[in-house]
Amino acid sequence: MKLSVISPTYNESENVGLLIAELEKILAGTDYEILISDDNSPDLTWARVEEIGRRNPRVRVLRRTSNRGLGPSVVDGFNAASGEAVACIDADMQHDPAVLPRMLNELMNGSNLVVATRYMPGGGTANWGIIRRFGSWGCTKLAQWLLGVKLRDPMSGYFMMRRDDFLKVRDLEIAAQMHPCNLGEIPYTFGPRALGESKLSKKIVFAYLSQLWRLCRKVRFRRPDSSAG
Ligand SMILES: Nc1nc2c(ncn2[C@@H]2O[C@H](COP(=O)(O)OP(=O)(O)OP(=O)(O)O)[C@@H](O)[C@H]2O)c(=O)[nH]1
Ligand SMILES: [Mg+2]
């Protein structure tokens, strides 16, 4: 089964080479492609990937110039992918690439969605202070309570699914709402950011909470989505 690994990036020029080198090592012997979905980063992340792509044709960059954001970048990456399996991974090495072969195995064994999970035996978070720990716990519980999500780590952001399943809806939010029947969870430890700056801000946390509330209204009360165009 061919695997497409999609990584959304914004100003990750210091990390993207490390990520690609690690993926090349771990996926050697697998049929794979690496697709970096970059929001035209001012630090020229996209140019760094183009350079690597000249050496390894399995590596491509999607240079995006509109609709900036992590979610839309992943969706565009999944749409442009050619693998039967598509995976999403952060570029700053916090998502351990060594877990990918186990995730692929789980998918090939019949899972529809495989989520790399911090909150299960064998998983964890490194170097987190009490505030981030509590914030992550709160956001996780909220998603589980409000949406009835069964996943132990719904905010993982490190997951794999069949591209066919994605193409049926072409939307990650809807795909999540379909409550895939065969869920797979693989433990991993969320490491420290390798280099560069975090993009996780209060604004992003607020956007997450308002999106959660909008989904909750839709799922629980079957209200029409007033933000839909
Ligand atoms: N294309 C794109 N990628 C983004 C955007 N914002 C963040 N990313 C990428 O999404 C991934 C996760 O973002 P991070 O800033 O690492 O967020 P985080 O891991 O929750 O926070 P830290 O633990 O502080 O690193 C990284 O690969 C980022 O480069 C965006 O607006 N567009
Ligand atoms: Mg990060």
JSON list of N, CA and C in Angstrom, two decimals, residues 72-140:
[
{"chain": "A", "resi": 72, "resn": "PRO", "atom": "N", "xyz": [-6.74, 23.66, 6.23]},
{"chain": "A", "resi": 72, "resn": "PRO", "atom": "CA", "xyz": [-6.83, 23.68, 4.76]},
{"chain": "A", "resi": 72, "resn": "PRO", "atom": "C", "xyz": [-5.56, 23.17, 4.08]},
{"chain": "A", "resi": 73, "resn": "SER", "atom": "N", "xyz": [-4.41, 23.35, 4.71]},
{"chain": "A", "resi": 73, "resn": "SER", "atom": "CA", "xyz": [-3.16, 22.85, 4.11]},
{"chain": "A", "resi": 73, "resn": "SER", "atom": "C", "xyz": [-3.15, 21.33, 4.08]},
{"chain": "A", "resi": 74, "resn": "VAL", "atom": "N", "xyz": [-3.65, 20.72, 5.16]},
{"chain": "A", "resi": 74, "resn": "VAL", "atom": "CA", "xyz": [-3.70, 19.25, 5.21]},
{"chain": "A", "resi": 74, "resn": "VAL", "atom": "C", "xyz": [-4.70, 18.74, 4.17]},
{"chain": "A", "resi": 75, "resn": "VAL", "atom": "N", "xyz": [-5.85, 19.39, 4.08]},
{"chain": "A", "resi": 75, "resn": "VAL", "atom": "CA", "xyz": [-6.86, 18.97, 3.10]},
{"chain": "A", "resi": 75, "resn": "VAL", "atom": "C", "xyz": [-6.29, 19.06, 1.68]},
{"chain": "A", "resi": 76, "resn": "ASP", "atom": "N", "xyz": [-5.62, 20.15, 1.35]},
{"chain": "A", "resi": 76, "resn": "ASP", "atom": "CA", "xyz": [-5.02, 20.28, 0.01]},
{"chain": "A", "resi": 76, "resn": "ASP", "atom": "C", "xyz": [-3.96, 19.20, -0.21]},
{"chain": "A", "resi": 77, "resn": "GLY", "atom": "N", "xyz": [-3.19, 18.89, 0.83]},
{"chain": "A", "resi": 77, "resn": "GLY", "atom": "CA", "xyz": [-2.17, 17.84, 0.72]},
{"chain": "A", "resi": 77, "resn": "GLY", "atom": "C", "xyz": [-2.81, 16.49, 0.45]},
{"chain": "A", "resi": 78, "resn": "PHE", "atom": "N", "xyz": [-3.87, 16.17, 1.19]},
{"chain": "A", "resi": 78, "resn": "PHE", "atom": "CA", "xyz": [-4.56, 14.89, 0.99]},
{"chain": "A", "resi": 78, "resn": "PHE", "atom": "C", "xyz": [-5.15, 14.82, -0.43]},
{"chain": "A", "resi": 79, "resn": "ASN", "atom": "N", "xyz": [-5.69, 15.95, -0.91]},
{"chain": "A", "resi": 79, "resn": "ASN", "atom": "CA", "xyz": [-6.26, 15.97, -2.26]},
{"chain": "A", "resi": 79, "resn": "ASN", "atom": "C", "xyz": [-5.19, 15.75, -3.33]},
{"chain": "A", "resi": 80, "resn": "ALA", "atom": "N", "xyz": [-4.00, 16.24, -3.07]},
{"chain": "A", "resi": 80, "resn": "ALA", "atom": "CA", "xyz": [-2.93, 16.14, -4.07]},
{"chain": "A", "resi": 80, "resn": "ALA", "atom": "C", "xyz": [-2.15, 14.83, -3.97]},
{"chain": "A", "resi": 81, "resn": "ALA", "atom": "N", "xyz": [-2.42, 14.06, -2.92]},
{"chain": "A", "resi": 81, "resn": "ALA", "atom": "CA", "xyz": [-1.64, 12.83, -2.68]},
{"chain": "A", "resi": 81, "resn": "ALA", "atom": "C", "xyz": [-1.99, 11.74, -3.68]},
{"chain": "A", "resi": 82, "resn": "SER", "atom": "N", "xyz": [-1.06, 10.80, -3.86]},
{"chain": "A", "resi": 82, "resn": "SER", "atom": "CA", "xyz": [-1.34, 9.69, -4.78]},
{"chain": "A", "resi": 82, "resn": "SER", "atom": "C", "xyz": [-1.35, 8.34, -4.06]},
{"chain": "A", "resi": 83, "resn": "GLY", "atom": "N", "xyz": [-1.01, 8.32, -2.75]},
{"chain": "A", "resi": 83, "resn": "GLY", "atom": "CA", "xyz": [-0.98, 7.05, -2.03]},
{"chain": "A", "resi": 83, "resn": "GLY", "atom": "C", "xyz": [-2.37, 6.55, -1.67]},
{"chain": "A", "resi": 84, "resn": "GLU", "atom": "N", "xyz": [-2.47, 5.24, -1.43]},
{"chain": "A", "resi": 84, "resn": "GLU", "atom": "CA", "xyz": [-3.75, 4.70, -0.94]},
{"chain": "A", "resi": 84, "resn": "GLU", "atom": "C", "xyz": [-3.94, 5.04, 0.53]},
{"chain": "A", "resi": 85, "resn": "ALA", "atom": "N", "xyz": [-2.82, 5.25, 1.23]},
{"chain": "A", "resi": 85, "resn": "ALA", "atom": "CA", "xyz": [-2.88, 5.69, 2.63]},
{"chain": "A", "resi": 85, "resn": "ALA", "atom": "C", "xyz": [-2.31, 7.10, 2.71]},
{"chain": "A", "resi": 86, "resn": "VAL", "atom": "N", "xyz": [-2.99, 7.97, 3.49]},
{"chain": "A", "resi": 86, "resn": "VAL", "atom": "CA", "xyz": [-2.49, 9.34, 3.68]},
{"chain": "A", "resi": 86, "resn": "VAL", "atom": "C", "xyz": [-2.28, 9.58, 5.17]},
{"chain": "A", "resi": 87, "resn": "ALA", "atom": "N", "xyz": [-1.15, 10.21, 5.50]},
{"chain": "A", "resi": 87, "resn": "ALA", "atom": "CA", "xyz": [-0.85, 10.49, 6.91]},
{"chain": "A", "resi": 87, "resn": "ALA", "atom": "C", "xyz": [-0.55, 11.97, 7.06]},
{"chain": "A", "resi": 88, "resn": "CYS", "atom": "N", "xyz": [-0.87, 12.51, 8.25]},
{"chain": "A", "resi": 88, "resn": "CYS", "atom": "CA", "xyz": [-0.57, 13.90, 8.56]},
{"chain": "A", "resi": 88, "resn": "CYS", "atom": "C", "xyz": [0.41, 13.93, 9.73]},
{"chain": "A", "resi": 89, "resn": "ILE", "atom": "N", "xyz": [1.48, 14.70, 9.59]},
{"chain": "A", "resi": 89, "resn": "ILE", "atom": "CA", "xyz": [2.50, 14.76, 10.63]},
{"chain": "A", "resi": 89, "resn": "ILE", "atom": "C", "xyz": [3.03, 16.19, 10.74]},
{"chain": "A", "resi": 90, "resn": "ASP", "atom": "N", "xyz": [3.30, 16.66, 11.96]},
{"chain": "A", "resi": 90, "resn": "ASP", "atom": "CA", "xyz": [3.90, 17.99, 12.14]},
{"chain": "A", "resi": 90, "resn": "ASP", "atom": "C", "xyz": [5.34, 17.98, 11.64]},
{"chain": "A", "resi": 91, "resn": "ALA", "atom": "N", "xyz": [5.82, 19.16, 11.24]},
{"chain": "A", "resi": 91, "resn": "ALA", "atom": "CA", "xyz": [7.17, 19.22, 10.66]},
{"chain": "A", "resi": 91, "resn": "ALA", "atom": "C", "xyz": [8.26, 19.47, 11.69]},
{"chain": "A", "resi": 92, "resn": "ASP", "atom": "N", "xyz": [7.87, 19.73, 12.95]},
{"chain": "A", "resi": 92, "resn": "ASP", "atom": "CA", "xyz": [8.89, 20.15, 13.92]},
{"chain": "A", "resi": 92, "resn": "ASP", "atom": "C", "xyz": [9.43, 19.00, 14.77]},
{"chain": "A", "resi": 93, "resn": "MET", "atom": "N", "xyz": [9.18, 17.76, 14.30]},
{"chain": "A", "resi": 93, "resn": "MET", "atom": "CA", "xyz": [9.71, 16.54, 14.94]},
{"chain": "A", "resi": 93, "resn": "MET", "atom": "C", "xyz": [9.03, 16.20, 16.27]},
{"chain": "A", "resi": 94, "resn": "GLN", "atom": "N", "xyz": [7.93, 16.88, 16.59]},
{"chain": "A", "resi": 94, "resn": "GLN", "atom": "CA", "xyz": [7.23, 16.51, 17.83]},
{"chain": "A", "resi": 94, "resn": "GLN", "atom": "C", "xyz": [6.45, 15.21, 17.64]},
{"chain": "A", "resi": 95, "resn": "HIS", "atom": "N", "xyz": [6.10, 14.92, 16.38]},
{"chain": "A", "resi": 95, "resn": "HIS", "atom": "CA", "xyz": [5.43, 13.66, 16.05]},
{"chain": "A", "resi": 95, "resn": "HIS", "atom": "C", "xyz": [6.51, 12.68, 15.59]},
{"chain": "A", "resi": 96, "resn": "ASP", "atom": "N", "xyz": [6.81, 11.70, 16.40]},
{"chain": "A", "resi": 96, "resn": "ASP", "atom": "CA", "xyz": [7.91, 10.77, 16.10]},
{"chain": "A", "resi": 96, "resn": "ASP", "atom": "C", "xyz": [7.63, 9.97, 14.82]},
{"chain": "A", "resi": 97, "resn": "PRO", "atom": "N", "xyz": [8.40, 10.22, 13.75]},
{"chain": "A", "resi": 97, "resn": "PRO", "atom": "CA", "xyz": [8.15, 9.52, 12.48]},
{"chain": "A", "resi": 97, "resn": "PRO", "atom": "C", "xyz": [8.32, 8.01, 12.59]},
{"chain": "A", "resi": 98, "resn": "ALA", "atom": "N", "xyz": [9.05, 7.55, 13.60]},
{"chain": "A", "resi": 98, "resn": "ALA", "atom": "CA", "xyz": [9.31, 6.10, 13.75]},
{"chain": "A", "resi": 98, "resn": "ALA", "atom": "C", "xyz": [8.02, 5.31, 13.97]},
{"chain": "A", "resi": 99, "resn": "VAL", "atom": "N", "xyz": [6.92, 6.00, 14.32]},
{"chain": "A", "resi": 99, "resn": "VAL", "atom": "CA", "xyz": [5.65, 5.33, 14.59]},
{"chain": "A", "resi": 99, "resn": "VAL", "atom": "C", "xyz": [4.89, 5.00, 13.29]},
{"chain": "A", "resi": 100, "resn": "LEU", "atom": "N", "xyz": [5.28, 5.65, 12.19]},
{"chain": "A", "resi": 100, "resn": "LEU", "atom": "CA", "xyz": [4.52, 5.51, 10.93]},
{"chain": "A", "resi": 100, "resn": "LEU", "atom": "C", "xyz": [4.35, 4.07, 10.45]},
{"chain": "A", "resi": 101, "resn": "PRO", "atom": "N", "xyz": [5.43, 3.23, 10.45]},
{"chain": "A", "resi": 101, "resn": "PRO", "atom": "CA", "xyz": [5.25, 1.86, 9.97]},
{"chain": "A", "resi": 101, "resn": "PRO", "atom": "C", "xyz": [4.19, 1.09, 10.77]},
{"chain": "A", "resi": 102, "resn": "ARG", "atom": "N", "xyz": [4.13, 1.31, 12.09]},
{"chain": "A", "resi": 102, "resn": "ARG", "atom": "CA", "xyz": [3.10, 0.63, 12.91]},
{"chain": "A", "resi": 102, "resn": "ARG", "atom": "C", "xyz": [1.71, 1.13, 12.54]},
{"chain": "A", "resi": 103, "resn": "MET", "atom": "N", "xyz": [1.62, 2.45, 12.26]},
{"chain": "A", "resi": 103, "resn": "MET", "atom": "CA", "xyz": [0.32, 3.01, 11.87]},
{"chain": "A", "resi": 103, "resn": "MET", "atom": "C", "xyz": [-0.15, 2.42, 10.53]},
{"chain": "A", "resi": 104, "resn": "LEU", "atom": "N", "xyz": [0.81, 2.29, 9.60]},
{"chain": "A", "resi": 104, "resn": "LEU", "atom": "CA", "xyz": [0.47, 1.74, 8.28]},
{"chain": "A", "resi": 104, "resn": "LEU", "atom": "C", "xyz": [0.02, 0.29, 8.41]},
{"chain": "A", "resi": 105, "resn": "ASN", "atom": "N", "xyz": [0.72, -0.43, 9.27]},
{"chain": "A", "resi": 105, "resn": "ASN", "atom": "CA", "xyz": [0.37, -1.83, 9.51]},
{"chain": "A", "resi": 105, "resn": "ASN", "atom": "C", "xyz": [-1.06, -1.95, 10.03]},
{"chain": "A", "resi": 106, "resn": "GLU", "atom": "N", "xyz": [-1.39, -1.08, 10.97]},
{"chain": "A", "resi": 106, "resn": "GLU", "atom": "CA", "xyz": [-2.73, -1.06, 11.57]},
{"chain": "A", "resi": 106, "resn": "GLU", "atom": "C", "xyz": [-3.79, -0.76, 10.50]},
{"chain": "A", "resi": 107, "resn": "LEU", "atom": "N", "xyz": [-3.48, 0.17, 9.61]},
{"chain": "A", "resi": 107, "resn": "LEU", "atom": "CA", "xyz": [-4.41, 0.52, 8.54]},
{"chain": "A", "resi": 107, "resn": "LEU", "atom": "C", "xyz": [-4.59, -0.66, 7.59]},
{"chain": "A", "resi": 108, "resn": "MET", "atom": "N", "xyz": [-3.48, -1.34, 7.27]},
{"chain": "A", "resi": 108, "resn": "MET", "atom": "CA", "xyz": [-3.54, -2.49, 6.36]},
{"chain": "A", "resi": 108, "resn": "MET", "atom": "C", "xyz": [-4.29, -3.65, 7.00]},
{"chain": "A", "resi": 109, "resn": "ASN", "atom": "N", "xyz": [-4.31, -3.67, 8.35]},
{"chain": "A", "resi": 109, "resn": "ASN", "atom": "CA", "xyz": [-5.04, -4.73, 9.04]},
{"chain": "A", "resi": 109, "resn": "ASN", "atom": "C", "xyz": [-6.53, -4.41, 9.22]},
{"chain": "A", "resi": 110, "resn": "GLY", "atom": "N", "xyz": [-6.99, -3.33, 8.58]},
{"chain": "A", "resi": 110, "resn": "GLY", "atom": "CA", "xyz": [-8.44, -3.09, 8.55]},
{"chain": "A", "resi": 110, "resn": "GLY", "atom": "C", "xyz": [-8.94, -1.85, 9.27]},
{"chain": "A", "resi": 111, "resn": "SER", "atom": "N", "xyz": [-8.06, -1.06, 9.89]},
{"chain": "A", "resi": 111, "resn": "SER", "atom": "CA", "xyz": [-8.55, 0.17, 10.52]},
{"chain": "A", "resi": 111, "resn": "SER", "atom": "C", "xyz": [-8.88, 1.20, 9.45]},
{"chain": "A", "resi": 112, "resn": "ASN", "atom": "N", "xyz": [-9.91, 2.02, 9.73]},
{"chain": "A", "resi": 112, "resn": "ASN", "atom": "CA", "xyz": [-10.23, 3.11, 8.80]},
{"chain": "A", "resi": 112, "resn": "ASN", "atom": "C", "xyz": [-9.44, 4.37, 9.15]},
{"chain": "A", "resi": 113, "resn": "LEU", "atom": "N", "xyz": [-9.21, 4.52, 10.46]},
{"chain": "A", "resi": 113, "resn": "LEU", "atom": "CA", "xyz": [-8.49, 5.71, 10.93]},
{"chain": "A", "resi": 113, "resn": "LEU", "atom": "C", "xyz": [-7.54, 5.27, 12.04]},
{"chain": "A", "resi": 114, "resn": "VAL", "atom": "N", "xyz": [-6.27, 5.65, 11.90]},
{"chain": "A", "resi": 114, "resn": "VAL", "atom": "CA", "xyz": [-5.29, 5.31, 12.93]},
{"chain": "A", "resi": 114, "resn": "VAL", "atom": "C", "xyz": [-4.73, 6.62, 13.50]},
{"chain": "A", "resi": 115, "resn": "VAL", "atom": "N", "xyz": [-4.86, 6.77, 14.81]},
{"chain": "A", "resi": 115, "resn": "VAL", "atom": "CA", "xyz": [-4.40, 8.00, 15.46]},
{"chain": "A", "resi": 115, "resn": "VAL", "atom": "C", "xyz": [-3.23, 7.70, 16.38]},
{"chain": "A", "resi": 116, "resn": "ALA", "atom": "N", "xyz": [-2.12, 8.40, 16.17]},
{"chain": "A", "resi": 116, "resn": "ALA", "atom": "CA", "xyz": [-0.99, 8.29, 17.10]},
{"chain": "A", "resi": 116, "resn": "ALA", "atom": "C", "xyz": [-1.41, 9.02, 18.37]},
{"chain": "A", "resi": 117, "resn": "THR", "atom": "N", "xyz": [-1.31, 8.33, 19.49]},
{"chain": "A", "resi": 117, "resn": "THR", "atom": "CA", "xyz": [-1.98, 8.76, 20.72]},
{"chain": "A", "resi": 117, "resn": "THR", "atom": "C", "xyz": [-1.01, 8.95, 21.88]},
{"chain": "A", "resi": 118, "resn": "ARG", "atom": "N", "xyz": [-1.14, 10.13, 22.52]},
{"chain": "A", "resi": 118, "resn": "ARG", "atom": "CA", "xyz": [-0.28, 10.41, 23.69]},
{"chain": "A", "resi": 118, "resn": "ARG", "atom": "C", "xyz": [-0.88, 9.84, 24.96]},
{"chain": "A", "resi": 119, "resn": "TYR", "atom": "N", "xyz": [-2.22, 9.80, 24.99]},
{"chain": "A", "resi": 119, "resn": "TYR", "atom": "CA", "xyz": [-2.89, 9.47, 26.25]},
{"chain": "A", "resi": 119, "resn": "TYR", "atom": "C", "xyz": [-3.34, 8.02, 26.30]},
{"chain": "A", "resi": 120, "resn": "MET", "atom": "N", "xyz": [-2.38, 7.10, 26.20]},
{"chain": "A", "resi": 120, "resn": "MET", "atom": "CA", "xyz": [-2.63, 5.67, 26.37]},
{"chain": "A", "resi": 120, "resn": "MET", "atom": "C", "xyz": [-1.31, 5.06, 26.85]},
{"chain": "A", "resi": 121, "resn": "PRO", "atom": "N", "xyz": [-1.37, 3.85, 27.43]},
{"chain": "A", "resi": 121, "resn": "PRO", "atom": "CA", "xyz": [-0.12, 3.26, 27.91]},
{"chain": "A", "resi": 121, "resn": "PRO", "atom": "C", "xyz": [0.94, 3.21, 26.80]},
{"chain": "A", "resi": 122, "resn": "GLY", "atom": "N", "xyz": [2.14, 3.66, 27.13]},
{"chain": "A", "resi": 122, "resn": "GLY", "atom": "CA", "xyz": [3.22, 3.68, 26.15]},
{"chain": "A", "resi": 122, "resn": "GLY", "atom": "C", "xyz": [3.39, 5.04, 25.50]},
{"chain": "A", "resi": 123, "resn": "GLY", "atom": "N", "xyz": [2.40, 5.93, 25.67]},
{"chain": "A", "resi": 123, "resn": "GLY", "atom": "CA", "xyz": [2.47, 7.26, 25.08]},
{"chain": "A", "resi": 123, "resn": "GLY", "atom": "C", "xyz": [2.73, 8.31, 26.14]},
{"chain": "A", "resi": 124, "resn": "GLY", "atom": "N", "xyz": [2.91, 9.56, 25.72]},
{"chain": "A", "resi": 124, "resn": "GLY", "atom": "CA", "xyz": [3.13, 10.62, 26.71]},
{"chain": "A", "resi": 124, "resn": "GLY", "atom": "C", "xyz": [3.51, 11.94, 26.08]},
{"chain": "A", "resi": 125, "resn": "THR", "atom": "N", "xyz": [3.83, 12.89, 26.94]},
{"chain": "A", "resi": 125, "resn": "THR", "atom": "CA", "xyz": [4.30, 14.20, 26.48]},
{"chain": "A", "resi": 125, "resn": "THR", "atom": "C", "xyz": [5.61, 14.51, 27.20]},
{"chain": "A", "resi": 126, "resn": "ALA", "atom": "N", "xyz": [6.54, 15.11, 26.48]},
{"chain": "A", "resi": 126, "resn": "ALA", "atom": "CA", "xyz": [7.83, 15.44, 27.12]},
{"chain": "A", "resi": 126, "resn": "ALA", "atom": "C", "xyz": [7.90, 16.94, 27.36]},
{"chain": "A", "resi": 127, "resn": "ASN", "atom": "N", "xyz": [8.50, 17.33, 28.46]},
{"chain": "A", "resi": 127, "resn": "ASN", "atom": "CA", "xyz": [8.83, 18.74, 28.71]},
{"chain": "A", "resi": 127, "resn": "ASN", "atom": "C", "xyz": [7.64, 19.69, 28.78]},
{"chain": "A", "resi": 128, "resn": "TRP", "atom": "N", "xyz": [6.47, 19.22, 29.16]},
{"chain": "A", "resi": 128, "resn": "TRP", "atom": "CA", "xyz": [5.33, 20.13, 29.24]},
{"chain": "A", "resi": 128, "resn": "TRP", "atom": "C", "xyz": [5.17, 20.67, 30.65]},
{"chain": "A", "resi": 129, "resn": "GLY", "atom": "N", "xyz": [4.94, 21.97, 30.77]},
{"chain": "A", "resi": 129, "resn": "GLY", "atom": "CA", "xyz": [4.65, 22.58, 32.07]},
{"chain": "A", "resi": 129, "resn": "GLY", "atom": "C", "xyz": [3.22, 22.28, 32.46]},
{"chain": "A", "resi": 130, "resn": "ILE", "atom": "N", "xyz": [2.88, 22.66, 33.68]},
{"chain": "A", "resi": 130, "resn": "ILE", "atom": "CA", "xyz": [1.57, 22.35, 34.24]},
{"chain": "A", "resi": 130, "resn": "ILE", "atom": "C", "xyz": [0.43, 23.00, 33.44]},
{"chain": "A", "resi": 131, "resn": "ILE", "atom": "N", "xyz": [0.68, 24.22, 32.92]},
{"chain": "A", "resi": 131, "resn": "ILE", "atom": "CA", "xyz": [-0.39, 24.94, 32.21]},
{"chain": "A", "resi": 131, "resn": "ILE", "atom": "C", "xyz": [-0.73, 24.24, 30.90]},
{"chain": "A", "resi": 132, "resn": "ARG", "atom": "N", "xyz": [0.31, 23.87, 30.15]},
{"chain": "A", "resi": 132, "resn": "ARG", "atom": "CA", "xyz": [0.05, 23.21, 28.87]},
{"chain": "A", "resi": 132, "resn": "ARG", "atom": "C", "xyz": [-0.57, 21.82, 29.10]},
{"chain": "A", "resi": 133, "resn": "ARG", "atom": "N", "xyz": [-0.10, 21.15, 30.15]},
{"chain": "A", "resi": 133, "resn": "ARG", "atom": "CA", "xyz": [-0.64, 19.83, 30.49]},
{"chain": "A", "resi": 133, "resn": "ARG", "atom": "C", "xyz": [-2.14, 19.93, 30.80]},
{"chain": "A", "resi": 134, "resn": "PHE", "atom": "N", "xyz": [-2.48, 20.92, 31.64]},
{"chain": "A", "resi": 134, "resn": "PHE", "atom": "CA", "xyz": [-3.87, 21.10, 32.04]},
{"chain": "A", "resi": 134, "resn": "PHE", "atom": "C", "xyz": [-4.72, 21.55, 30.85]},
{"chain": "A", "resi": 135, "resn": "GLY", "atom": "N", "xyz": [-4.16, 22.46, 30.03]},
{"chain": "A", "resi": 135, "resn": "GLY", "atom": "CA", "xyz": [-4.88, 22.96, 28.85]},
{"chain": "A", "resi": 135, "resn": "GLY", "atom": "C", "xyz": [-5.20, 21.82, 27.89]},
{"chain": "A", "resi": 136, "resn": "SER", "atom": "N", "xyz": [-4.22, 20.96, 27.64]},
{"chain": "A", "resi": 136, "resn": "SER", "atom": "CA", "xyz": [-4.42, 19.85, 26.72]},
{"chain": "A", "resi": 136, "resn": "SER", "atom": "C", "xyz": [-5.46, 18.86, 27.28]},
{"chain": "A", "resi": 137, "resn": "TRP", "atom": "N", "xyz": [-5.35, 18.61, 28.61]},
{"chain": "A", "resi": 137, "resn": "TRP", "atom": "CA", "xyz": [-6.31, 17.71, 29.26]},
{"chain": "A", "resi": 137, "resn": "TRP", "atom": "C", "xyz": [-7.74, 18.27, 29.11]},
{"chain": "A", "resi": 138, "resn": "GLY", "atom": "N", "xyz": [-7.89, 19.57, 29.37]},
{"chain": "A", "resi": 138, "resn": "GLY", "atom": "CA", "xyz": [-9.21, 20.21, 29.30]},
{"chain": "A", "resi": 138, "resn": "GLY", "atom": "C", "xyz": [-9.78, 20.15, 27.89]},
{"chain": "A", "resi": 139, "resn": "CYS", "atom": "N", "xyz": [-8.96, 20.48, 26.90]},
{"chain": "A", "resi": 139, "resn": "CYS", "atom": "CA", "xyz": [-9.45, 20.48, 25.52]},
{"chain": "A", "resi": 139, "resn": "CYS", "atom": "C", "xyz": [-9.81, 19.06, 25.07]},
{"chain": "A", "resi": 140, "resn": "THR", "atom": "N", "xyz": [-9.04, 18.07, 25.53]},
{"chain": "A", "resi": 140, "resn": "THR", "atom": "CA", "xyz": [-9.32, 16.68, 25.18]},
{"chain": "A", "resi": 140, "resn": "THR", "atom": "C", "xyz": [-10.66, 16.24, 25.78]}
]
